[in-house]
Amino acid sequence: MAIPGYDSSNVAEFTLEQAGARVAVVAGVVPDEFGLEKSGREPPVDALSDPVDLVSFDGLKAVEAVKISLVYDPSQLPPGASPTDVAVAVDDDGWEPLESTVDLEETTVTSILNDRPPGSTVVAGYDDRDDEGERAAE
């Protein structure tokens, strides 16, 4: 799983097939224990995938890039929602959507960050923010 702008030989990749999750990391230190596992956390009400924990997340040092890719279930989108209204969400004292791109053909959502995400549990979720990142009026 390439990260644009980075040599593939510098990218550490991790996959959790049964959850449809992949993470690629470019960092000065990636601990041997780092990886992915299914989370025991309660997913948000608008989740489109099972939550996944980034294991030994705090051990990442000198992070240059993190790419998180999650398979999601488009049939779980609310009626009338756009198929592109999907984001990787991270649990940071509440689920927060990250800037993400959607691959409709592969039904994956991907977020690329230049630092560690603000939390260690991620999920694909319905994103009802408007284009400016503000919550849509209900």
Protein backbone atom coordinates (compact mmCIF):
# COMPACT_ATOMS: atom_id res chain seq x y z
CA MET A 1 0.00 0.00 0.00
CA ALA A 2 1.98 2.94 -1.28
CA ILE A 3 1.95 6.36 0.32
CA PRO A 4 2.32 9.08 -2.33
CA GLY A 5 5.67 10.85 -2.08
CA TYR A 6 7.41 8.08 -0.07
CA ASP A 7 9.79 5.35 -1.22
CA SER A 8 8.04 1.99 -0.73
CA SER A 9 11.15 0.58 0.96
CA ASN A 10 10.55 3.04 3.84
CA VAL A 11 6.91 2.04 4.36
CA ALA A 12 5.89 -0.49 7.05
CA GLU A 13 2.57 -2.14 6.16
CA PHE A 14 0.05 -3.91 8.37
CA THR A 15 -3.18 -5.72 7.40
CA LEU A 16 -6.10 -7.16 9.34
CA GLU A 17 -7.91 -9.08 6.60
CA GLN A 18 -10.96 -10.14 8.64
CA ALA A 19 -11.73 -6.48 9.40
CA GLY A 20 -10.78 -5.13 5.97
CA ALA A 21 -8.21 -2.78 7.51
CA ARG A 22 -4.77 -1.75 6.28
CA VAL A 23 -2.28 0.72 7.68
CA ALA A 24 0.97 1.93 6.15
CA VAL A 25 3.45 3.91 8.25
CA VAL A 26 6.60 5.91 7.53
CA ALA A 27 8.29 6.58 10.87
CA GLY A 28 11.72 6.66 12.45
CA VAL A 29 10.61 3.99 14.93
CA VAL A 30 7.88 1.41 14.32
CA PRO A 31 7.77 -0.98 17.30
CA ASP A 32 7.73 -4.71 16.59
CA GLU A 33 4.46 -4.90 18.53
CA PHE A 34 2.73 -2.37 16.24
CA GLY A 35 -0.18 -3.79 14.29
CA LEU A 36 -3.95 -4.01 13.95
CA GLU A 37 -6.58 -5.92 15.87
CA LYS A 38 -10.36 -5.90 16.10
CA SER A 39 -11.46 -3.48 18.77
CA GLY A 40 -13.73 -4.23 21.69
CA ARG A 41 -14.91 -0.60 21.69
CA GLU A 42 -18.49 0.26 20.89
CA PRO A 43 -18.66 1.67 17.34
CA PRO A 44 -20.40 4.98 16.68
CA VAL A 45 -24.04 4.80 15.63
CA ASP A 46 -23.10 5.76 12.04
CA ALA A 47 -20.33 3.13 11.68
CA LEU A 48 -19.97 1.40 8.32
CA SER A 49 -17.26 -1.02 9.50
CA ASP A 50 -16.09 -2.70 12.68
CA PRO A 51 -13.72 -0.63 14.85
CA VAL A 52 -10.03 -1.50 14.62
CA ASP A 53 -7.33 -0.75 17.19
CA LEU A 54 -3.84 0.43 16.24
CA VAL A 55 -1.78 -1.70 18.67
CA SER A 56 1.36 -0.15 20.26
CA PHE A 57 0.29 3.10 18.65
CA ASP A 58 2.14 5.21 21.23
CA GLY A 59 5.42 3.52 20.28
CA LEU A 60 5.52 5.17 16.85
CA LYS A 61 8.25 7.83 16.84
CA ALA A 62 9.26 10.45 14.27
CA VAL A 63 6.12 9.80 12.20
CA GLU A 64 6.22 11.20 8.68
CA ALA A 65 3.07 9.61 7.26
CA VAL A 66 0.26 7.25 8.22
CA LYS A 67 -2.18 5.84 5.67
CA ILE A 68 -5.31 4.15 7.04
CA SER A 69 -7.58 2.25 4.64
CA LEU A 70 -10.82 0.56 5.71
CA VAL A 71 -13.36 -1.50 3.79
CA TYR A 72 -16.89 -0.29 4.50
CA ASP A 73 -20.45 -1.48 3.87
CA PRO A 74 -22.23 1.06 1.63
CA SER A 75 -25.60 -0.59 2.33
CA GLN A 76 -25.35 0.82 5.88
CA LEU A 77 -25.43 4.45 4.65
CA PRO A 78 -28.59 6.32 5.65
CA PRO A 79 -31.28 6.73 2.97
CA GLY A 80 -30.43 9.60 0.63
CA ALA A 81 -26.77 9.78 1.67
CA SER A 82 -24.18 10.18 -1.03
CA PRO A 83 -21.92 7.14 -1.48
CA THR A 84 -18.98 9.49 -0.98
CA ASP A 85 -20.18 10.65 2.48
CA VAL A 86 -17.77 8.25 4.18
CA ALA A 87 -14.71 9.03 6.31
CA VAL A 88 -12.18 7.31 8.51
CA ALA A 89 -13.18 8.29 12.05
CA VAL A 90 -10.87 8.12 15.05
CA ASP A 91 -11.87 7.87 18.70
CA ASP A 92 -10.41 10.95 20.38
CA ASP A 93 -12.80 11.40 23.32
CA GLY A 94 -15.61 10.93 20.81
CA TRP A 95 -15.50 9.83 17.18
CA GLU A 96 -13.97 12.47 14.90
CA PRO A 97 -13.91 12.11 11.10
CA LEU A 98 -10.57 12.60 9.36
CA GLU A 99 -10.05 14.08 5.91
CA SER A 100 -10.63 11.01 3.71
CA THR A 101 -11.05 9.80 0.15
CA VAL A 102 -13.50 7.13 -0.98
CA ASP A 103 -12.90 4.44 -3.61
CA LEU A 104 -16.43 3.51 -4.72
CA GLU A 105 -15.25 0.54 -6.79
CA GLU A 106 -13.30 -1.06 -3.92
CA THR A 107 -15.70 0.27 -1.21
CA THR A 108 -12.76 1.55 0.81
CA VAL A 109 -12.16 4.82 2.60
CA THR A 110 -8.62 6.11 3.10
CA SER A 111 -7.04 8.83 5.19
CA ILE A 112 -3.41 9.97 4.88
CA LEU A 113 -1.91 11.90 7.79
CA ASN A 114 1.48 13.52 8.39
CA ASP A 115 1.43 12.49 12.06
CA ARG A 116 -0.15 9.89 14.30
CA PRO A 117 -3.96 10.07 14.33
CA PRO A 118 -5.38 11.66 17.50
CA GLY A 119 -6.58 8.28 18.79
CA SER A 120 -5.77 4.60 18.42
CA THR A 121 -9.19 3.22 17.40
CA VAL A 122 -10.47 3.80 13.86
CA VAL A 123 -13.67 2.98 12.00
CA ALA A 124 -15.28 3.81 8.66
CA GLY A 125 -18.32 5.97 9.26
CA TYR A 126 -20.98 8.10 7.64
CA ASP A 127 -19.69 11.68 7.39
CA ASP A 128 -22.48 14.26 7.31
CA ARG A 129 -20.19 17.32 7.38
CA ASP A 130 -20.59 19.80 4.55
CA ASP A 131 -17.66 20.81 2.29
CA GLU A 132 -16.25 23.27 4.83
CA GLY A 133 -15.99 20.55 7.46
CA GLU A 134 -18.91 21.84 9.52
CA ARG A 135 -21.73 19.60 10.67
CA ALA A 136 -24.75 19.80 8.41
CA ALA A 137 -27.88 21.33 9.90
CA GLU A 138 -30.40 18.72 10.87
